[in-house]
Amino acid sequence: MGIDHDRLFKELLQTFFEEFVLLFFPDMHEHIDFNHLSFLSEELFTDVTAGEKYRVDLLVETKFKGEDGWIIVHVENQAYIQSSFPERMFLYFSRLFEKYRAPIIPIAVFSYDVIRDEPSSFTLSFPFGDVLDFRFFHVELRKQNWRQFLRIDNPVAAALLSKMGYTENERVELKKQFLRMLVRLELDEARQRLLMGFFETYVKLSDEEEQQLRSEVEQMETKEKERVLELIISYEQKGKIQGRKEGREEGRKEGAEQEKRHIAKRMLIKGFDAQTIHELTGLSVTEIEEMKQSGFK
């Protein structure tokens, strides 16, 4: 199953929206009234010419110094280069402006796994003059040096270490520093698990790396070591419980399927036709016919 990047980022940014703005856009932060935030349902746009549909990840209603306004945040995860992205950002902006006729701040978050230069403007000009120069705020995560964020007690910084510019041989150190940040933040369990789940989705250590991590944590100062180990053990235990729940659910489903096949075999022996068996058991006609051809095995 593929990673649902949109859901992960949306949950992170909705939960810690002010922290996100403060981290990457401190000048902008001063002008937003975070006591008036409302996350609206996703806006869906259709590109008529290309026949594709796009949706804005976050649409936030707020106030800028008392004036009603909007913030749109779009997270771009595509691995391939999209030269039309700035144009799409302009379309998001222009259609929302047409709808709401209010100040709008457009923000793009690039979360690619490779470093590349992303344009942050869409222009339309002629030799005799410029018609349009649209610019949007943007963050290119892979270009960020993760070590520069370690002393910033910000939950978004902690989670997004997993998408910043680290090397493969820094993975163990990256997770160790993430855990230290998480301990310092002293969040409630739900928010703590949100950050852990986000980080682990993108940085999954091997068993050997986990052993190295444990060894390095053991070398920490006693009080910090205890809190980090408690965090690791707690998350592992909850993961095992969840795994057992999923395993039991899978087992129940498999047991139900086996019971359906058992009933189907008995009905075949009694001469029921495949369509009738399909209607009563839910098994496909193809599967029932295959059972019949194999001698009900």
Short mmCIF file of C-alpha atoms in Angstrom, two decimals, residues 45-54:
data_model
loop_
_atom_site.label_atom_id
_atom_site.label_comp_id
_atom_site.label_asym_id
_atom_site.label_seq_id
_atom_site.Cartn_x
_atom_site.Cartn_y
_atom_site.Cartn_z
CA PHE A 45 -10.29 22.38 -9.33
CA THR A 46 -10.61 20.88 -12.78
CA ASP A 47 -8.11 21.68 -15.49
CA VAL A 48 -10.46 21.62 -18.46
CA THR A 49 -7.69 21.57 -21.07
CA ALA A 50 -5.70 18.74 -19.47
CA GLY A 51 -8.73 16.87 -18.13
CA GLU A 52 -7.16 16.53 -14.69
CA LYS A 53 -8.44 17.36 -11.23
CA TYR A 54 -6.40 19.05 -8.51
#
